[in-house]
mmCIF file of C-alpha atoms and ligand atoms in Angstrom:
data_model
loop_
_atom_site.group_PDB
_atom_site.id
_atom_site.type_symbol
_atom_site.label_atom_id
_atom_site.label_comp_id
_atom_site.label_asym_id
_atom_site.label_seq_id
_atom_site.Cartn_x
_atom_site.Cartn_y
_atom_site.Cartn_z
ATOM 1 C CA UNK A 1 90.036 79.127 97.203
ATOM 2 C CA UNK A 2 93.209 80.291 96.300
ATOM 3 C CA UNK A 3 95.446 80.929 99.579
ATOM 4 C CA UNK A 4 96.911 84.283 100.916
ATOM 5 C CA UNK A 5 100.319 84.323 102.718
ATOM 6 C CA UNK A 6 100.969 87.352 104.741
ATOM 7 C CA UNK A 7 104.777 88.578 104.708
ATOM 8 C CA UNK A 8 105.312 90.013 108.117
ATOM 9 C CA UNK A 9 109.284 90.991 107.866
ATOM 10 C CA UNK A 10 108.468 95.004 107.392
ATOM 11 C CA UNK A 11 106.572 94.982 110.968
ATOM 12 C CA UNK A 12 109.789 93.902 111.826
ATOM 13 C CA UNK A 13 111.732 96.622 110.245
ATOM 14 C CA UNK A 14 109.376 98.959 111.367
ATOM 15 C CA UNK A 15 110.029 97.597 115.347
ATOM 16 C CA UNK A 16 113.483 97.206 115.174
ATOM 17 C CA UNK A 17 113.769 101.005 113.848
ATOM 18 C CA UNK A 18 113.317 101.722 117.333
ATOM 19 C CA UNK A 19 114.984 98.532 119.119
ATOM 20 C CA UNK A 20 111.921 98.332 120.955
ATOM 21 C CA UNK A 21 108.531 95.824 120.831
ATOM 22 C CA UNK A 22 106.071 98.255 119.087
ATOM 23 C CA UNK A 23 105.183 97.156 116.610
ATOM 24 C CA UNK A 24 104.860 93.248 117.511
ATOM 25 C CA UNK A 25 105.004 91.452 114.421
ATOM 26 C CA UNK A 26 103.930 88.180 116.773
ATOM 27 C CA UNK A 27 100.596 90.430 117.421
ATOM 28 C CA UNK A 28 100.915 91.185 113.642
ATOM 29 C CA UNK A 29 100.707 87.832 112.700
ATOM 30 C CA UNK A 30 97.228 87.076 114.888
ATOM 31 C CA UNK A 31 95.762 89.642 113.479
ATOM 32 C CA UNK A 32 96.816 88.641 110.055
ATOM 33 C CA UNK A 33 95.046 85.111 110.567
ATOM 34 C CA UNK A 34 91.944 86.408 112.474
ATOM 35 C CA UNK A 35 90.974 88.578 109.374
ATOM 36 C CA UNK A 36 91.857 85.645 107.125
ATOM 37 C CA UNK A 37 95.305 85.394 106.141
ATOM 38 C CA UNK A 38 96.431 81.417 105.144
ATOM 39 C CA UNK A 39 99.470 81.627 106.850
ATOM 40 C CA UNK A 40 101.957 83.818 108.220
ATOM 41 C CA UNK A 41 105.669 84.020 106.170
ATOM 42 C CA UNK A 42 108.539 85.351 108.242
ATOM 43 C CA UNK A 43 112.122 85.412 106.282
ATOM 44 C CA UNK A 44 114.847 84.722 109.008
ATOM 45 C CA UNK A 45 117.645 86.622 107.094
ATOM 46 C CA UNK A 46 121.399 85.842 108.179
ATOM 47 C CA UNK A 47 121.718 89.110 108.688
ATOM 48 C CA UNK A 48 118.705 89.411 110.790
ATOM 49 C CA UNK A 49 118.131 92.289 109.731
ATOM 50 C CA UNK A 50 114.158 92.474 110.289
ATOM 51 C CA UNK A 51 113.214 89.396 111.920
ATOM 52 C CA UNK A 52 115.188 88.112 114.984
ATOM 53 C CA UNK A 53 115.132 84.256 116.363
ATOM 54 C CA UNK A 54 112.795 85.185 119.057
ATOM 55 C CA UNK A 55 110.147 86.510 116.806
ATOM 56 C CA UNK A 56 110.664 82.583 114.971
ATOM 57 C CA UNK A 57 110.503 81.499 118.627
ATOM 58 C CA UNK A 58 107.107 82.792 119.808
ATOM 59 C CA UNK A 59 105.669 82.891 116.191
ATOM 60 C CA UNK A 60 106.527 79.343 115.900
ATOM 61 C CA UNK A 61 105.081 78.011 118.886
ATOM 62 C CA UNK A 62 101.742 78.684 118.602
ATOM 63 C CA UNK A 63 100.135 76.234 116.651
ATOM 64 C CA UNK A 64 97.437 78.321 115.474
ATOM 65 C CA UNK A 65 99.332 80.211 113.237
ATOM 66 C CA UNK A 66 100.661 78.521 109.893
ATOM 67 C CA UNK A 67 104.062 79.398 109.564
ATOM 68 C CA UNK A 68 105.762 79.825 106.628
ATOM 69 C CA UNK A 69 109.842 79.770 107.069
ATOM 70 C CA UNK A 70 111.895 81.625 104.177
ATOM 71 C CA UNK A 71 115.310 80.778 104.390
ATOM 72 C CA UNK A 72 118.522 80.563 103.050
ATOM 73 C CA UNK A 73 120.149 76.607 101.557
ATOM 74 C CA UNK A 74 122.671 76.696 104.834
ATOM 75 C CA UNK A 75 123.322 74.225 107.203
ATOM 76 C CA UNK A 76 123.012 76.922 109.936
ATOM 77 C CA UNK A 77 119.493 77.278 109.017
ATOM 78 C CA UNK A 78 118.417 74.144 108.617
ATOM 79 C CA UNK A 79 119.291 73.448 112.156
ATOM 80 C CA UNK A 80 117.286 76.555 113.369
ATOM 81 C CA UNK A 81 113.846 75.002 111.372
ATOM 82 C CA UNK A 82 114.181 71.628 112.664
ATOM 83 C CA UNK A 83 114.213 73.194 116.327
ATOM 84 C CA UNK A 84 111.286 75.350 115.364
ATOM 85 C CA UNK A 85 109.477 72.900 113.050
ATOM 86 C CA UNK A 86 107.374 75.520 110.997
ATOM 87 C CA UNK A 87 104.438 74.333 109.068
ATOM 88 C CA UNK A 88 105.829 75.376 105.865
ATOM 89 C CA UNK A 89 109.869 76.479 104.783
ATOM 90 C CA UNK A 90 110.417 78.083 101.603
ATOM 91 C CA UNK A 91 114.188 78.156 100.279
ATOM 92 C CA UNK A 92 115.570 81.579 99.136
ATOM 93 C CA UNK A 93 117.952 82.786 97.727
ATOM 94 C CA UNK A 94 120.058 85.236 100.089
ATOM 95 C CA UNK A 95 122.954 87.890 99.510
ATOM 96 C CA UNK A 96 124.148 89.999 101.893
ATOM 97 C CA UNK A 97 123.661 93.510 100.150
ATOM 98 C CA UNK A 98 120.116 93.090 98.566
ATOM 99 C CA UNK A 99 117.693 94.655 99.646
ATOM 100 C CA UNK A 100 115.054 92.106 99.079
ATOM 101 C CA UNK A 101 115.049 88.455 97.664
ATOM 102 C CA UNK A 102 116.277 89.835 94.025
ATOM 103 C CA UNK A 103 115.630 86.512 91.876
ATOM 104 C CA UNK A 104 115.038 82.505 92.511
ATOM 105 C CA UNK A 105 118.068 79.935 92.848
ATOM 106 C CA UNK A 106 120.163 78.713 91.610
ATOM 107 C CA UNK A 107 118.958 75.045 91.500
ATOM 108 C CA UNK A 108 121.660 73.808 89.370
ATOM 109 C CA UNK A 109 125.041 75.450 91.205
ATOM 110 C CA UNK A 110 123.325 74.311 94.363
ATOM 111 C CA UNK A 111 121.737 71.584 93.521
ATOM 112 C CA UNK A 112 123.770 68.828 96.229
ATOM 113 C CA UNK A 113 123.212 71.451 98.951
ATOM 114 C CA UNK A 114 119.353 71.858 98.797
ATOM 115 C CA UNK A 115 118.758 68.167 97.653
ATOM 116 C CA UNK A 116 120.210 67.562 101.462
ATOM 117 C CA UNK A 117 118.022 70.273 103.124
ATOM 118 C CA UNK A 118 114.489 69.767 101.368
ATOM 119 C CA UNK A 119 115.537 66.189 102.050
ATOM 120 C CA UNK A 120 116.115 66.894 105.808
ATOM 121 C CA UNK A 121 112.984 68.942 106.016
ATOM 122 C CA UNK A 122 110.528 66.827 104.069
ATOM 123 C CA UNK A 123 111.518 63.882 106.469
ATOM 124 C CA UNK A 124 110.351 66.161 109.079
ATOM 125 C CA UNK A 125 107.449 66.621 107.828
ATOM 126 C CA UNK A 126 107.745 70.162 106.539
ATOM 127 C CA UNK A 127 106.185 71.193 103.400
ATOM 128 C CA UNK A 128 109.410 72.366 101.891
ATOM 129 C CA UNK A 129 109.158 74.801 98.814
ATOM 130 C CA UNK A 130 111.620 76.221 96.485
ATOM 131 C CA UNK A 131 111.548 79.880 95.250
ATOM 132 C CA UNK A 132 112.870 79.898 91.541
ATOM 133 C CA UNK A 133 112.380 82.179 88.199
ATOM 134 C CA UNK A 134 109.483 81.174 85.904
ATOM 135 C CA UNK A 135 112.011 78.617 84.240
ATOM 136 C CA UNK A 136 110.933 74.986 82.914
ATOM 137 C CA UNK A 137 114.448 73.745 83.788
ATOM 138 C CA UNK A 138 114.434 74.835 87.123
ATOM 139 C CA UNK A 139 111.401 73.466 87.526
ATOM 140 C CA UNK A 140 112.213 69.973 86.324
ATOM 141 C CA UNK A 141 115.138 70.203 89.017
ATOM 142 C CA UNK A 142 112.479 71.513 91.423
ATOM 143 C CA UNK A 143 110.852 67.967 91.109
ATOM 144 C CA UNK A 144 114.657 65.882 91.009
ATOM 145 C CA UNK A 145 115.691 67.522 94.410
ATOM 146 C CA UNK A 146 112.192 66.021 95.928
ATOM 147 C CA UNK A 147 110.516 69.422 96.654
ATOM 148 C CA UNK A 148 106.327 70.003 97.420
ATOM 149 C CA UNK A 149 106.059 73.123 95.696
ATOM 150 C CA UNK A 150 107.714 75.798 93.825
ATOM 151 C CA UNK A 151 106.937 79.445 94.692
ATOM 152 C CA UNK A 152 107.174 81.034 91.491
ATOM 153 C CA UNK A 153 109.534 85.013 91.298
ATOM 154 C CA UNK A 154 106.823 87.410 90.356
ATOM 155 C CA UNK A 155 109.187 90.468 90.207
ATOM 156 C CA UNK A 156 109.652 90.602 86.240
ATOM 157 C CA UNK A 157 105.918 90.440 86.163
ATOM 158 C CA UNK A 158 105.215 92.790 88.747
ATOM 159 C CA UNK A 159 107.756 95.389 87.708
ATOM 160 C CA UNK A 160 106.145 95.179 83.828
ATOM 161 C CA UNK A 161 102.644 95.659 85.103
ATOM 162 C CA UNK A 162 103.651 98.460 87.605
ATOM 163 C CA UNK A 163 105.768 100.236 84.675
ATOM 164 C CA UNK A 164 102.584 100.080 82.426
ATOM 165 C CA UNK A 165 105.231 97.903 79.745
ATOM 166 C CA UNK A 166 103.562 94.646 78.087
ATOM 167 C CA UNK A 167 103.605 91.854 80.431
ATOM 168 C CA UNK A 168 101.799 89.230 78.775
ATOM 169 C CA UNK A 169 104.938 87.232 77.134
ATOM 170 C CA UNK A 170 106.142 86.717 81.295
ATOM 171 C CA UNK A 171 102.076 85.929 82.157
ATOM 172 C CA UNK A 172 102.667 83.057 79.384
ATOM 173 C CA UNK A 173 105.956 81.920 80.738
ATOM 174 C CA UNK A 174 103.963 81.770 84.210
ATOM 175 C CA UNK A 175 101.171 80.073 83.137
ATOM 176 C CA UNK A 176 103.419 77.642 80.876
ATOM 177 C CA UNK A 177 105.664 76.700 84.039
ATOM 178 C CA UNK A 178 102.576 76.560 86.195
ATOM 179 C CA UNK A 179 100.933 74.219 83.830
ATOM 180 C CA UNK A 180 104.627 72.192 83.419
ATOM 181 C CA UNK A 181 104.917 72.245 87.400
ATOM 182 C CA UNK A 182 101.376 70.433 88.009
ATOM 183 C CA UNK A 183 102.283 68.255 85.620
ATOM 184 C CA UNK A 184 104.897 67.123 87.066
ATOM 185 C CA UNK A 185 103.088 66.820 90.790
ATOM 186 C CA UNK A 186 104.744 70.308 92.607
ATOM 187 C CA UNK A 187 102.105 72.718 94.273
ATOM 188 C CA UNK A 188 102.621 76.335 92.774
ATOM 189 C CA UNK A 189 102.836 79.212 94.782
ATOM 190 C CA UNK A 190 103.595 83.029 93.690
ATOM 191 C CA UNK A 191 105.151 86.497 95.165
ATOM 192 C CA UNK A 192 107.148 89.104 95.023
ATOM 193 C CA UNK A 193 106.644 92.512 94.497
ATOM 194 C CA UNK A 194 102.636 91.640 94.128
ATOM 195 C CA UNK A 195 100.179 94.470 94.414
ATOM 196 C CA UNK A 196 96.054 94.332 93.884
ATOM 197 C CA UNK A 197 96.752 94.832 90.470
ATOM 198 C CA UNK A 198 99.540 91.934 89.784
ATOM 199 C CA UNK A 199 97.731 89.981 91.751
ATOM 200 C CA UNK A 200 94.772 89.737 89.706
ATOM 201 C CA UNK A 201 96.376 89.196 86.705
ATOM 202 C CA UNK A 202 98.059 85.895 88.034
ATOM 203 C CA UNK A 203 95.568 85.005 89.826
ATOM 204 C CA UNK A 204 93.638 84.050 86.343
ATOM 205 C CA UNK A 205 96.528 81.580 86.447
ATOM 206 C CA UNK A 206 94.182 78.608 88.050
ATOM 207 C CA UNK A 207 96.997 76.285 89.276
ATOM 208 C CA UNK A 208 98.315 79.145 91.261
ATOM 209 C CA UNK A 209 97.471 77.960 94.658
ATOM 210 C CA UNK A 210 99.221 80.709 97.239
ATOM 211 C CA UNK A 211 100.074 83.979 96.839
ATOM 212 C CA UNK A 212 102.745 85.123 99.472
ATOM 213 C CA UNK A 213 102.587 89.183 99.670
ATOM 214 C CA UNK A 214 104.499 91.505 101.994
ATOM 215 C CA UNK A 215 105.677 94.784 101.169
ATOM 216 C CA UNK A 216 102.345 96.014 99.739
ATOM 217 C CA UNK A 217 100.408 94.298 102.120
ATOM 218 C CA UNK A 218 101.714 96.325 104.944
ATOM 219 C CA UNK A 219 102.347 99.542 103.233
ATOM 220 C CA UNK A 220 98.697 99.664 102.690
ATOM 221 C CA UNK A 221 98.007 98.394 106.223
ATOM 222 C CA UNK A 222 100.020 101.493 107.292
ATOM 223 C CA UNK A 223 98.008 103.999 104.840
ATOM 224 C CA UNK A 224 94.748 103.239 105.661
ATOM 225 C CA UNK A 225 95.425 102.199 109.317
ATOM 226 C CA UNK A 226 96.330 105.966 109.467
ATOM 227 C CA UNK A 227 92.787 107.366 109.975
ATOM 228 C CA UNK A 228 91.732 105.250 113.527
ATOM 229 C CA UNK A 229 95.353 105.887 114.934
ATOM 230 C CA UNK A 230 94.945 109.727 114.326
ATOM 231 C CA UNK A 231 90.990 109.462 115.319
ATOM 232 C CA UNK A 232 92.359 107.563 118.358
ATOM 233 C CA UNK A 233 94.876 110.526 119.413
ATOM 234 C CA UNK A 234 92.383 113.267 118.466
ATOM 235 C CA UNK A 235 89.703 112.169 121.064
ATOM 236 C CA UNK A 236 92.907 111.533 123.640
ATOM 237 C CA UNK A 237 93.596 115.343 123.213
ATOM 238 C CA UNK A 238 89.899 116.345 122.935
ATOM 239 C CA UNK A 239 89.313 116.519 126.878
ATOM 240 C CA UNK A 240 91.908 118.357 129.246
HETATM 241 N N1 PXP B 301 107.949 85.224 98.495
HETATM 242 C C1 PXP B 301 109.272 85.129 98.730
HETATM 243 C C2 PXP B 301 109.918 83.802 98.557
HETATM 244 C C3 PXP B 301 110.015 86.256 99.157
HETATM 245 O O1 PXP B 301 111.341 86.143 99.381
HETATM 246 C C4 PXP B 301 109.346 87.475 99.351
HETATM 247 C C5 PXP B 301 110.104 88.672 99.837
HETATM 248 O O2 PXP B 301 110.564 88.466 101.123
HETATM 249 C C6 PXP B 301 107.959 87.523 99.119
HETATM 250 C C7 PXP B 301 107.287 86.382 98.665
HETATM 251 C C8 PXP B 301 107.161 88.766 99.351
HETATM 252 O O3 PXP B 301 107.568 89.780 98.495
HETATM 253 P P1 PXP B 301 106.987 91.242 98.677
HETATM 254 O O4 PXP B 301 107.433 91.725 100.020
HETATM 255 O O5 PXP B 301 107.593 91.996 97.544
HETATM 256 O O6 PXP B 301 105.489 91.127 98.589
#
């Protein structure tokens, strides 16, 4: 079956809007793999900006979550997974200003830099993935600097499909790389910017082992979690 990573940054945002512990994203993440999520991503920003070390801390040591590390091609960071030893790392892009991960990397600019880290990682026995555009040349470089997988930028696709424009010559581009990538040995993952409806659309893209979806995920958890936190408040103020 075809693997679901949770993205649990926004619980972060969400907790840190307050500078308090409510809510936990560490209790976010249980939950998350009690009602079935694969593993747990968490994207350890420079800026920490949502999640903070300790959250990579407590997330990280218990072994029952799956723990996907997003992270930026620095030296800095590489340190902090090697302490932590996550399941999984993903490299990502990062610039300061964006407001999310806007595109995959640069392979080729970067290419001595992340050959060193996915080298670093993979000796440590961390399944080390690469988040690039749907691109066959980033892909073959994917496979020179000795990655496991590629997680595939689903943006274009997602922004097409959400703006009702035609998507199918970027599904064919995915499927093409997808098809190139297992090929050539990589696992394939997928996300960004997926909803139900993206989703199922790649998801007829067989080789497309893990999906790894955030923003949606929660901003539905928070719609629909609405009616048992107002239930739950209501029969609190029922009885004087
Ligand atoms: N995969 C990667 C590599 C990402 O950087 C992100 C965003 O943090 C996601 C998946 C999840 O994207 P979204 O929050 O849009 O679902």
């Amino acid at each position: 079956m075809t693997k679901l990573g949770v993205n649990i940054d926004h619980i972060a945002t969400v907790r840190n809007a307050r500078g308090d512990r409510h809510p936990d994203p560490y209790l976010s993440a249980k939950i998350a793999i009690k009602y079935g999520a694969d593993s747990i991503t968490i994207h350890l920003r420079e800026d920490r900006r949502h999640i903070k070390d300790k959250d990579l801390m407590i997330i990280s040591s218990n072994n029952q979550i799956p723990l996907n590390l997003e992270m930026a091609a620095t030296k800095k960071m590489l340190k902090i997974a090697l302490k932590r030893k996550p399941d999984f790392v993903c490299i990502v892009p990062e610039k300061r200003a964006e407001i999310t991960t806007e595109g995959g990397l640069d392979l080729k600019k970067n290419r001595k830099k992340i050959k060193y880290i996915v080298n670093k990682l993979i000796n440590s026995k961390i399944r080390t993935s690469l988040f690039i555009d749907p691109s066959i040349k980033d892909i073959k470089l994917a496979k020179q600097l000795g990655a496991n997988c590629i997680e595939i930028h689903t943006g274009k696709i997602s922004n097409l499909v959400k703006n009702k424009l035609n998507y199918k010559k970027e599904l064919t581009k995915i499927n093409k790389c997808a098809k190139y990538a297992h090929l050539l040995g990589l696992e394939i993952h997928a996300g960004h910017g997926l909803d139900y409806k993206t989703t199922k659309i790649l998801k007829r893209i067989n080789l497309i082992t893990e999906f790894n979806i955030g923003h949606f995920i929660i901003g539905e958890s928070i719609l629909y979690g609405l009616k048992k936190v107002i239930k739950n408040f209501k029969n609190i103020l029922k009885n004087k």
